[in-house]
């Protein structure tokens, strides 16, 4: 797999959007499902349908283990993190509710919240993070009122990689009887998470980023003790259960899983989730690897590139996401040259997070973003630093 | 003699199968026999003598089931 990637001379640093390449076992699992099983899970009773159902169950169990969840039925599969966040947000909030969120949210959180505010359903307090993107839990405590139903927080920033103190924020939510919803799109598989110890009620994850599954996978995870009937489903429809009734089932996961699941995607997600959990050093090892890559890149770039301007914090715990720019070059121009001339894939712009860029002072220009994966090597970072150096010098005549 | 455990959802049937198998209880997912009606398309067949142990395991793991029928 890595050999193939080398052959085509691609350096892939867009892992914060979707990870690539995937471990070989992920591809094998998807192909196995598509060629050997192929059936719809949970509908018919034939052998292949049961095998498909078993894949789905094993995936639920693996995701439950990843987050320290006891009941695998509390893992609800969705098509991505956005659908999970919308299910949680729209499912929990009712007319008159107040919500606390942060200036570091992704559009998948801030847009549904903003829309509900605009429609007069909820009121919203957006707590500003500091310049390095970190939230002060005490500011969240102060924003909670008698009307506050939920606090919604992005665990790890897709813009600069910083990690929020969710355990403390969750504790404040518990003390105030407020539902704590956490966006773990960037942190799942990168930062160790325990839904119980971290005081989370509902979390959303993406399967196609740090869990190395295919696109079209993700989910909503509901804490073991949380009364899931407080969440209204976003979708209604066929579940393969209670087929003689026209009411939606009120048990998990069927309450939220209408329509045929993406079993091809989940097959890959299962392989990816097992791969990272069985890796030497586990999730903590992945975090350490990413911090090492991030620090190495920032160090080298600051040393060798005169006009390098970095917005991610050196040495602070982070998910291996570096936001930067090269002075005198627009970020779109730099990204285009990196892709066309050097085969380096990265993202540029505002990363679906306007407020986060306003918080760190990079709005409206945006930044370049390198998001590292478990497969990136220091040699690739060296090549990228050399490429950026050449770009920065090309205009210093 | 055989027995079948009926569930509300196929998700629970498969969960139960995994749990029972990990405790070496012989079981098999089958389509619900025609004379029984169930909320979901398939059920778990066990040997009738394992009924008590199976029910205990389902209860200790909080695996919800509809009912158990001796065939
Ligand atoms: C912090 C954050 N939240 C949510 C999302 C949305 O994830 P998805 O594309 O799986 O819906 C992303 C990724 O794009 C993200 O980085």
Short mmCIF file of C-alpha atoms and ligand atoms in Angstrom, two decimals:
data_model
loop_
_atom_site.label_atom_id
_atom_site.label_comp_id
_atom_site.label_asym_id
_atom_site.label_seq_id
_atom_site.Cartn_x
_atom_site.Cartn_y
_atom_site.Cartn_z
CA UNK A 1 0.00 0.00 0.00
CA UNK A 2 2.69 2.49 0.97
CA UNK A 3 4.73 1.31 -1.98
CA UNK A 4 1.88 2.13 -4.35
CA UNK A 5 1.62 5.56 -2.85
CA UNK A 6 5.36 6.16 -3.31
CA UNK A 7 5.13 5.03 -6.91
CA UNK A 8 2.68 7.75 -7.71
CA UNK A 9 4.85 10.22 -5.76
CA UNK A 10 2.07 11.48 -3.58
CA UNK A 11 2.60 12.87 -0.11
CA UNK A 12 -0.75 12.95 1.61
CA UNK A 13 -1.20 15.45 4.44
CA UNK A 14 -4.97 15.91 4.23
CA UNK A 15 -5.73 13.32 6.89
CA UNK A 16 -7.77 15.75 8.99
CA UNK A 17 -10.33 15.77 6.17
CA UNK A 18 -10.16 12.04 5.37
CA UNK A 19 -7.27 9.71 6.12
CA UNK A 20 -5.34 8.11 3.26
CA UNK A 21 -3.92 5.61 2.63
CA UNK A 22 -5.98 3.12 4.60
CA UNK A 23 -4.39 0.05 6.21
CA UNK A 24 -4.52 -2.92 3.80
CA UNK A 25 -6.91 -4.78 6.11
CA UNK A 26 -9.51 -2.06 5.51
CA UNK A 27 -9.46 -2.57 1.75
CA UNK A 28 -9.50 -6.35 2.17
CA UNK A 29 -12.53 -6.16 4.48
CA UNK A 30 -14.50 -3.97 2.09
CA UNK A 31 -13.69 -6.25 -0.86
CA UNK A 32 -14.59 -9.32 1.22
CA UNK A 33 -18.01 -7.90 2.03
CA UNK A 34 -18.69 -6.79 -1.54
CA UNK A 35 -17.57 -10.04 -3.14
CA UNK A 36 -18.44 -12.70 -0.57
CA UNK A 37 -21.34 -11.39 1.52
CA UNK A 38 -23.07 -8.45 -0.11
CA UNK A 39 -26.41 -8.90 1.66
CA UNK A 40 -28.64 -6.56 3.66
CA UNK A 41 -28.11 -6.94 7.43
CA UNK A 42 -31.01 -7.39 9.79
CA UNK A 43 -33.72 -7.92 7.24
CA UNK A 44 -33.79 -11.48 5.90
CA UNK A 45 -32.85 -14.61 7.81
CA UNK A 46 -30.55 -16.26 5.26
CA UNK A 47 -26.90 -17.02 5.87
CA UNK A 48 -25.49 -14.02 4.05
CA UNK A 49 -27.86 -11.59 5.75
CA UNK A 50 -26.76 -12.98 9.11
CA UNK A 51 -23.10 -12.62 8.15
CA UNK A 52 -23.75 -9.00 7.20
CA UNK A 53 -25.48 -8.51 10.55
CA UNK A 54 -22.48 -10.00 12.31
CA UNK A 55 -20.15 -7.47 10.68
CA UNK A 56 -22.38 -4.65 11.86
CA UNK A 57 -22.47 -6.08 15.39
CA UNK A 58 -18.70 -6.53 15.56
CA UNK A 59 -18.24 -2.95 14.40
CA UNK A 60 -20.57 -1.74 17.14
CA UNK A 61 -18.56 -3.73 19.70
CA UNK A 62 -15.25 -2.41 18.47
CA UNK A 63 -16.46 1.21 18.56
CA UNK A 64 -17.94 0.64 22.03
CA UNK A 65 -14.55 -0.67 23.22
CA UNK A 66 -12.79 2.35 21.71
CA UNK A 67 -14.87 4.74 23.83
CA UNK A 68 -15.13 2.60 26.98
CA UNK A 69 -18.86 2.04 26.39
CA UNK A 70 -20.50 -1.06 27.89
CA UNK A 71 -23.62 -1.48 25.76
CA UNK A 72 -22.77 -1.88 22.04
CA UNK A 73 -26.39 -1.06 21.13
CA UNK A 74 -25.65 2.52 22.19
CA UNK A 75 -23.47 2.88 19.09
CA UNK A 76 -25.64 4.35 16.31
CA UNK A 77 -24.20 4.33 12.81
CA UNK A 78 -24.63 7.36 10.58
CA UNK A 79 -23.15 8.36 7.25
CA UNK A 80 -20.64 10.78 8.79
CA UNK A 81 -20.01 12.94 11.86
CA UNK A 82 -22.29 15.66 10.51
CA UNK A 83 -25.34 13.39 10.53
CA UNK A 84 -24.52 12.27 14.08
CA UNK A 85 -24.18 15.87 15.29
CA UNK A 86 -27.43 16.87 13.61
CA UNK A 87 -29.21 13.90 15.18
CA UNK A 88 -27.91 14.81 18.64
CA UNK A 89 -28.49 18.56 18.35
CA UNK A 90 -31.89 18.51 16.68
CA UNK A 91 -32.97 15.49 18.70
CA UNK A 92 -32.25 16.96 22.10
CA UNK A 93 -33.17 20.62 21.72
CA UNK A 94 -36.70 21.92 22.07
CA UNK A 95 -38.36 25.30 21.92
CA UNK A 96 -37.10 27.67 24.59
CA UNK A 97 -33.86 25.79 25.29
CA UNK A 98 -30.54 27.58 25.73
CA UNK A 99 -27.33 26.09 24.37
CA UNK A 100 -23.68 26.80 25.13
CA UNK A 101 -21.11 26.16 22.42
CA UNK A 102 -17.69 27.47 21.43
CA UNK A 103 -15.96 29.57 18.82
CA UNK A 104 -13.96 26.48 17.78
CA UNK A 105 -16.88 24.54 16.31
CA UNK A 106 -17.03 23.01 12.88
CA UNK A 107 -19.93 23.99 10.63
CA UNK A 108 -21.53 20.63 11.33
CA UNK A 109 -22.29 21.94 14.83
CA UNK A 110 -22.54 25.69 14.43
CA UNK A 111 -24.80 25.63 11.37
CA UNK A 112 -27.60 23.49 12.84
CA UNK A 113 -27.37 25.52 16.06
CA UNK A 114 -27.40 28.83 14.20
CA UNK A 115 -30.35 27.70 12.10
CA UNK A 116 -32.35 26.76 15.20
CA UNK A 117 -31.50 30.12 16.76
CA UNK A 118 -32.60 31.93 13.60
CA UNK A 119 -35.90 30.04 13.63
CA UNK A 120 -36.49 31.20 17.20
CA UNK A 121 -36.32 27.69 18.66
CA UNK A 122 -33.23 28.08 20.85
CA UNK A 123 -30.97 30.78 22.26
CA UNK A 124 -27.25 30.35 21.84
CA UNK A 125 -24.12 31.43 23.73
CA UNK A 126 -20.85 31.06 21.83
CA UNK A 127 -17.88 31.00 24.22
CA UNK A 128 -14.69 32.36 22.73
CA UNK A 129 -11.52 30.32 23.04
CA UNK A 130 -8.17 32.03 23.62
CA UNK A 131 -5.68 32.79 20.84
CA UNK A 132 -4.33 29.25 20.85
CA UNK A 133 -7.83 27.86 20.61
CA UNK A 134 -8.30 26.57 24.15
CA UNK A 135 -11.54 27.01 26.10
CA UNK A 136 -11.68 28.01 29.74
CA UNK A 137 -14.17 25.63 31.43
CA UNK A 138 -15.07 28.35 33.95
CA UNK A 139 -16.38 30.53 31.12
CA UNK A 140 -18.69 27.69 30.18
CA UNK A 141 -19.87 27.35 33.77
CA UNK A 142 -20.68 31.05 33.84
CA UNK A 143 -22.65 30.83 30.60
CA UNK A 144 -24.95 28.09 31.89
CA UNK A 145 -28.39 29.36 32.91
CA UNK A 146 -31.54 27.70 34.25
CA UNK A 147 -32.66 27.31 30.62
CA UNK A 148 -29.48 25.62 29.38
CA UNK A 149 -30.32 22.20 27.94
CA UNK A 150 -26.97 21.30 26.37
CA UNK A 151 -23.32 22.20 25.96
CA UNK A 152 -21.86 21.27 22.54
CA UNK A 153 -18.07 21.26 22.20
CA UNK A 154 -15.58 20.26 19.50
CA UNK A 155 -13.05 18.01 21.28
CA UNK A 156 -10.14 18.66 18.91
CA UNK A 157 -9.86 21.51 16.47
CA UNK A 158 -9.87 20.66 12.78
CA UNK A 159 -8.16 24.02 12.21
CA UNK A 160 -5.20 23.94 14.58
CA UNK A 161 -5.37 20.54 16.29
CA UNK A 162 -5.69 21.80 19.87
CA UNK A 163 -7.49 19.56 22.37
CA UNK A 164 -10.17 20.88 24.74
CA UNK A 165 -10.38 19.95 28.44
CA UNK A 166 -13.61 17.99 27.90
CA UNK A 167 -13.44 16.11 31.19
CA UNK A 168 -13.60 19.35 33.17
CA UNK A 169 -16.28 20.80 30.92
CA UNK A 170 -18.24 17.55 31.24
CA UNK A 171 -17.98 17.72 35.02
CA UNK A 172 -19.48 21.19 34.97
CA UNK A 173 -22.32 19.87 32.79
CA UNK A 174 -22.95 17.00 35.22
CA UNK A 175 -23.01 19.42 38.17
CA UNK A 176 -25.58 21.55 36.40
CA UNK A 177 -27.73 18.77 34.93
CA UNK A 178 -26.89 19.84 31.38
CA UNK A 179 -26.50 17.41 28.45
CA UNK A 180 -22.90 17.31 27.18
CA UNK A 181 -22.56 16.68 23.44
CA UNK A 182 -19.01 16.29 22.11
CA UNK A 183 -17.81 16.43 18.51
CA UNK A 184 -15.06 13.79 18.37
CA UNK A 185 -14.68 13.89 14.58
CA UNK A 186 -11.00 14.83 14.88
CA UNK A 187 -10.18 13.10 18.15
CA UNK A 188 -11.65 9.59 17.78
CA UNK A 189 -8.78 7.19 17.31
CA UNK A 190 -6.24 9.91 18.09
CA UNK A 191 -6.92 10.97 21.67
CA UNK A 192 -7.92 8.36 24.29
CA UNK A 193 -11.61 8.90 25.11
CA UNK A 194 -13.68 7.26 27.83
CA UNK A 195 -17.30 8.32 27.51
CA UNK A 196 -17.98 7.72 31.21
CA UNK A 197 -14.83 9.19 32.75
CA UNK A 198 -14.91 12.13 30.35
CA UNK A 199 -18.47 12.91 31.48
CA UNK A 200 -19.88 12.78 27.94
CA UNK A 201 -23.58 12.14 27.29
CA UNK A 202 -23.50 11.94 23.49
CA UNK A 203 -20.52 11.93 21.16
CA UNK A 204 -20.21 12.08 17.39
CA UNK A 205 -17.37 10.44 15.48
CA UNK A 206 -16.25 10.18 11.86
CA UNK A 207 -15.19 6.75 10.64
CA UNK A 208 -13.12 8.06 7.74
CA UNK A 209 -10.54 10.10 9.63
CA UNK A 210 -8.62 8.77 12.66
CA UNK A 211 -10.37 5.38 12.55
CA UNK A 212 -9.11 4.76 8.98
CA UNK A 213 -12.47 3.54 7.68
CA UNK A 214 -13.99 4.43 4.31
CA UNK A 215 -15.89 7.64 3.64
CA UNK A 216 -19.60 7.40 4.39
CA UNK A 217 -19.03 6.07 7.91
CA UNK A 218 -19.50 7.67 11.31
CA UNK A 219 -21.76 7.49 14.28
CA UNK A 220 -23.42 8.79 17.39
CA UNK A 221 -22.49 7.15 20.69
CA UNK A 222 -24.84 7.50 23.65
CA UNK A 223 -23.48 7.06 27.19
CA UNK A 224 -24.61 3.86 28.93
CA UNK A 225 -26.65 5.62 31.59
CA UNK A 226 -28.11 8.35 29.36
CA UNK A 227 -31.88 8.29 28.78
CA UNK A 228 -31.82 8.01 25.00
CA UNK A 229 -35.55 8.78 24.81
CA UNK A 230 -34.53 12.39 25.35
CA UNK A 231 -33.23 12.28 21.76
CA UNK A 232 -35.86 12.46 19.04
CA UNK A 233 -34.84 10.59 15.87
CA UNK A 234 -33.90 12.61 12.82
CA UNK A 235 -34.99 9.86 10.42
CA UNK A 236 -37.91 7.43 10.55
CA UNK A 237 -38.33 4.30 8.49
CA UNK A 238 -37.58 0.64 8.03
CA UNK A 239 -35.49 -1.06 10.69
CA UNK A 240 -36.22 -4.75 10.13
CA UNK A 241 -37.92 -4.80 13.53
CA UNK A 242 -41.54 -4.33 14.63
CA UNK A 243 -42.52 -4.62 10.99
CA UNK A 244 -46.15 -5.20 11.91
CA UNK A 245 -46.41 -1.74 13.46
CA UNK A 246 -46.27 1.72 11.93
CA UNK A 247 -44.59 3.17 15.03
CA UNK A 248 -40.84 3.72 15.04
CA UNK A 249 -39.14 1.29 17.49
CA UNK A 250 -38.17 2.99 20.74
CA UNK A 251 -35.16 0.80 21.53
CA UNK A 252 -31.51 1.13 20.49
CA UNK A 253 -30.07 1.14 17.91
CA UNK A 254 -33.26 0.80 15.84
CA UNK A 255 -34.75 4.06 17.14
CA UNK A 256 -32.11 5.97 15.17
CA UNK A 257 -31.05 3.56 12.42
CA UNK A 258 -33.71 3.67 9.72
CA UNK A 259 -32.75 2.47 6.27
CA UNK A 260 -30.08 0.05 5.10
CA UNK A 261 -26.70 0.62 6.72
CA UNK A 262 -23.49 1.16 4.78
CA UNK A 263 -22.20 -2.37 5.43
CA UNK A 264 -19.38 -2.08 2.90
CA UNK A 265 -18.18 1.01 4.75
CA UNK A 266 -18.71 -0.55 8.17
CA UNK A 267 -16.68 -3.61 7.14
CA UNK A 268 -13.78 -1.27 6.49
CA UNK A 269 -14.47 0.71 9.64
CA UNK A 270 -14.33 -2.48 11.72
CA UNK A 271 -10.94 -3.34 10.23
CA UNK A 272 -9.65 0.20 10.76
CA UNK A 273 -10.92 0.40 14.32
CA UNK A 274 -9.35 -2.96 15.22
CA UNK A 275 -6.12 -1.96 13.46
CA UNK A 276 -5.60 1.17 15.52
CA UNK A 277 -6.72 -0.41 18.80
CA UNK A 278 -4.38 -3.39 18.35
CA UNK A 279 -1.42 -1.27 17.34
CA UNK A 280 1.57 -1.24 19.69
CA UNK A 281 1.09 1.63 22.12
CA UNK A 282 -2.64 1.86 21.36
CA UNK A 283 -4.37 5.19 20.91
CA UNK A 284 -1.92 6.94 23.23
CA UNK A 285 0.91 5.81 20.95
CA UNK A 286 -0.89 7.32 17.97
CA UNK A 287 -1.24 10.63 19.77
CA UNK A 288 2.46 10.60 20.67
CA UNK A 289 3.43 9.80 17.07
CA UNK A 290 1.33 12.69 15.78
CA UNK A 291 2.70 15.16 18.32
CA UNK A 292 6.21 14.10 17.36
CA UNK A 293 5.53 14.67 13.65
CA UNK A 294 3.89 17.99 14.35
CA UNK A 295 6.73 19.25 16.52
CA UNK A 296 9.34 18.06 14.04
CA UNK A 297 7.59 19.81 11.16
CA UNK A 298 7.14 23.09 13.04
CA UNK A 299 10.73 23.02 14.26
CA UNK A 300 12.20 22.34 10.82
CA UNK A 301 9.92 24.81 9.06
CA UNK A 302 10.64 27.62 11.53
CA UNK A 303 14.34 26.97 11.21
CA UNK A 304 14.53 26.73 7.42
CA UNK A 305 11.69 28.81 5.99
CA UNK A 306 12.10 32.52 6.47
CA UNK A 307 8.48 33.52 5.96
CA UNK A 308 6.88 30.58 7.74
CA UNK A 309 4.05 31.63 9.99
CA UNK A 310 2.59 28.95 12.27
CA UNK A 311 -0.73 29.11 14.13
CA UNK A 312 -0.63 25.73 15.86
CA UNK A 313 1.08 25.56 19.21
CA UNK A 314 4.45 23.94 19.45
CA UNK A 315 4.72 21.35 22.27
CA UNK A 316 1.05 21.59 23.35
CA UNK A 317 -0.93 18.34 23.12
CA UNK A 318 -2.44 18.28 19.66
CA UNK A 319 -3.87 15.88 17.13
CA UNK A 320 -1.09 16.40 14.58
CA UNK A 321 -2.82 19.20 12.68
CA UNK A 322 -0.65 22.17 11.76
CA UNK A 323 -2.08 25.46 10.50
CA UNK A 324 0.37 27.77 8.81
CA UNK A 325 0.98 30.16 5.94
CA UNK A 326 3.91 31.54 3.98
CA UNK A 327 4.05 35.31 3.96
CA UNK A 328 3.63 36.94 0.56
CA UNK A 329 1.75 33.92 -0.74
CA UNK A 330 -1.97 33.34 -0.59
CA UNK A 331 -2.79 29.99 0.95
CA UNK A 332 -4.64 28.89 -2.19
CA UNK A 333 -1.61 29.66 -4.32
CA UNK A 334 0.72 27.74 -2.02
CA UNK A 335 -1.59 24.72 -1.87
CA UNK A 336 -1.88 24.69 -5.65
CA UNK A 337 1.91 24.71 -6.10
CA UNK A 338 2.33 22.03 -3.43
CA UNK A 339 -0.11 19.79 -5.26
CA UNK A 340 0.91 20.50 -8.87
CA UNK A 341 4.66 20.74 -8.52
CA UNK A 342 5.47 18.62 -5.47
CA UNK A 343 2.61 16.12 -5.21
CA UNK A 344 1.86 17.24 -1.66
CA UNK A 345 -1.83 17.07 -0.80
CA UNK A 346 -3.11 19.43 1.84
CA UNK A 347 -6.06 21.64 2.56
CA UNK A 348 -6.22 25.41 2.49
CA UNK A 349 -8.82 27.98 3.42
CA UNK A 350 -11.20 28.15 6.34
CA UNK A 351 -11.81 24.42 6.90
CA UNK A 352 -15.58 24.77 7.49
CA UNK A 353 -14.81 26.78 10.63
CA UNK A 354 -15.09 30.53 10.20
CA UNK A 355 -15.39 31.27 13.90
CA UNK A 356 -12.26 29.27 14.72
CA UNK A 357 -10.27 31.31 12.21
CA UNK A 358 -11.67 34.49 13.70
CA UNK A 359 -10.57 33.23 17.11
CA UNK A 360 -6.98 32.56 16.11
CA UNK A 361 -6.77 35.66 13.90
CA UNK A 362 -6.57 34.04 10.48
CA UNK A 363 -9.87 35.24 9.06
CA UNK A 364 -10.54 35.87 6.17
CA UNK A 365 -7.23 34.78 4.61
CA UNK A 366 -7.39 31.26 6.06
CA UNK A 367 -4.40 28.94 6.45
CA UNK A 368 -2.76 25.92 4.96
CA UNK A 369 -3.35 22.76 6.93
CA UNK A 370 -1.21 19.67 7.22
CA UNK A 371 -2.95 16.82 9.03
CA UNK A 372 -0.64 13.89 9.72
CA UNK A 373 -1.56 10.22 9.89
CA UNK A 374 0.00 7.14 11.47
CA UNK A 375 1.61 6.40 8.09
CA UNK A 376 3.43 9.70 7.59
CA UNK A 377 7.21 9.64 7.98
CA UNK A 378 9.75 12.30 8.89
CA UNK A 379 11.23 12.00 5.37
CA UNK A 380 7.94 13.20 3.94
CA UNK A 381 8.01 16.18 6.29
CA UNK A 382 11.56 16.97 5.17
CA UNK A 383 10.42 16.97 1.54
CA UNK A 384 7.52 19.24 2.41
CA UNK A 385 9.77 21.66 4.27
CA UNK A 386 12.12 21.79 1.27
CA UNK A 387 9.18 22.40 -1.07
CA UNK A 388 7.83 25.22 1.10
CA UNK A 389 11.31 26.70 1.36
CA UNK A 390 11.64 26.77 -2.44
CA UNK A 391 8.20 28.34 -2.76
CA UNK A 392 8.98 31.02 -0.19
CA UNK A 393 12.30 31.86 -1.84
CA UNK A 394 10.81 32.04 -5.33
CA UNK A 395 9.48 35.52 -4.62
CA UNK A 396 12.30 36.93 -2.51
CA UNK A 397 14.32 38.28 -5.38
CA UNK B 1 -35.63 -30.74 22.17
CA UNK B 2 -34.98 -27.24 20.86
CA UNK B 3 -36.01 -23.82 22.05
CA UNK B 4 -35.95 -20.44 20.32
CA UNK B 5 -35.32 -17.04 21.80
CA UNK B 6 -37.27 -14.27 20.09
CA UNK B 7 -36.05 -10.68 19.95
CA UNK B 8 -37.43 -7.27 19.05
CA UNK B 9 -34.51 -6.62 16.75
CA UNK B 10 -32.00 -8.58 14.71
CA UNK B 11 -29.26 -6.50 16.35
CA UNK B 12 -30.14 -8.09 19.66
CA UNK B 13 -30.35 -11.58 18.16
CA UNK B 14 -26.79 -11.30 16.85
CA UNK B 15 -25.54 -9.79 20.10
CA UNK B 16 -27.12 -12.72 21.98
CA UNK B 17 -25.57 -15.22 19.58
CA UNK B 18 -22.11 -13.77 20.20
CA UNK B 19 -22.58 -13.78 23.95
CA UNK B 20 -23.91 -17.35 24.14
CA UNK B 21 -21.22 -18.68 21.81
CA UNK B 22 -18.51 -17.04 23.90
CA UNK B 23 -19.91 -19.12 26.79
CA UNK B 24 -19.87 -22.28 24.69
CA UNK B 25 -23.64 -22.55 24.47
CA UNK B 26 -24.61 -24.16 21.17
CA UNK B 27 -26.88 -21.78 19.27
CA UNK B 28 -27.84 -20.80 15.76
CA UNK B 29 -29.64 -17.91 14.18
CA UNK B 30 -32.63 -19.16 12.20
CA UNK B 31 -35.69 -17.61 10.58
CA UNK B 32 -38.60 -17.39 12.99
CA UNK B 33 -40.67 -20.63 12.70
CA UNK B 34 -43.92 -19.96 10.91
CA UNK B 35 -46.22 -20.80 13.83
CA UNK B 36 -44.57 -18.16 16.03
CA UNK B 37 -44.75 -14.47 15.41
CA UNK B 38 -41.99 -12.12 16.27
CA UNK B 39 -41.00 -8.50 15.92
CA UNK B 40 -37.99 -9.40 13.83
CA UNK B 41 -37.19 -11.80 11.03
CA UNK B 42 -34.87 -14.14 12.85
CA UNK B 43 -34.40 -15.74 16.21
CA UNK B 44 -31.84 -17.75 18.12
CA UNK B 45 -32.22 -21.50 18.35
CA UNK B 46 -30.72 -23.28 21.38
CA UNK B 47 -30.97 -26.71 22.98
CA UNK B 48 -33.89 -26.66 25.38
CA UNK B 49 -31.71 -27.85 28.27
CA UNK B 50 -29.59 -24.69 27.96
CA UNK B 51 -32.61 -22.45 28.38
CA UNK B 52 -31.97 -21.35 31.97
CA UNK B 53 -28.30 -20.65 31.44
CA UNK B 54 -29.01 -18.74 28.24
CA UNK B 55 -31.64 -16.58 29.90
CA UNK B 56 -29.28 -15.84 32.76
CA UNK B 57 -26.58 -14.75 30.36
CA UNK B 58 -28.95 -12.51 28.44
CA UNK B 59 -30.15 -10.91 31.66
CA UNK B 60 -26.69 -10.33 33.09
CA UNK B 61 -25.63 -8.66 29.84
CA UNK B 62 -28.85 -6.62 29.60
CA UNK B 63 -29.64 -8.12 26.20
CA UNK B 64 -33.35 -7.52 25.76
CA UNK B 65 -35.43 -10.35 24.34
CA UNK B 66 -39.09 -10.85 23.66
CA UNK B 67 -39.68 -14.40 24.88
CA UNK B 68 -38.41 -17.99 24.82
CA UNK B 69 -40.47 -20.74 23.18
CA UNK B 70 -39.92 -24.50 23.42
CA UNK B 71 -40.37 -26.06 20.00
C1 LIG C 1 -14.29 18.91 14.06
C2 LIG C 1 -15.11 18.32 12.97
N1 LIG C 1 -16.41 18.10 13.17
C3 LIG C 1 -17.19 17.53 12.22
C4 LIG C 1 -16.68 17.16 10.99
C5 LIG C 1 -17.61 16.58 9.98
O1 LIG C 1 -17.26 15.30 9.70
P1 LIG C 1 -17.95 14.51 8.48
O2 LIG C 1 -17.31 15.03 7.25
O3 LIG C 1 -17.67 13.06 8.75
O4 LIG C 1 -19.41 14.81 8.53
C6 LIG C 1 -15.31 17.36 10.74
C7 LIG C 1 -14.68 16.98 9.47
O5 LIG C 1 -14.88 17.42 8.41
C8 LIG C 1 -14.52 17.96 11.74
O6 LIG C 1 -13.22 18.18 11.54
#
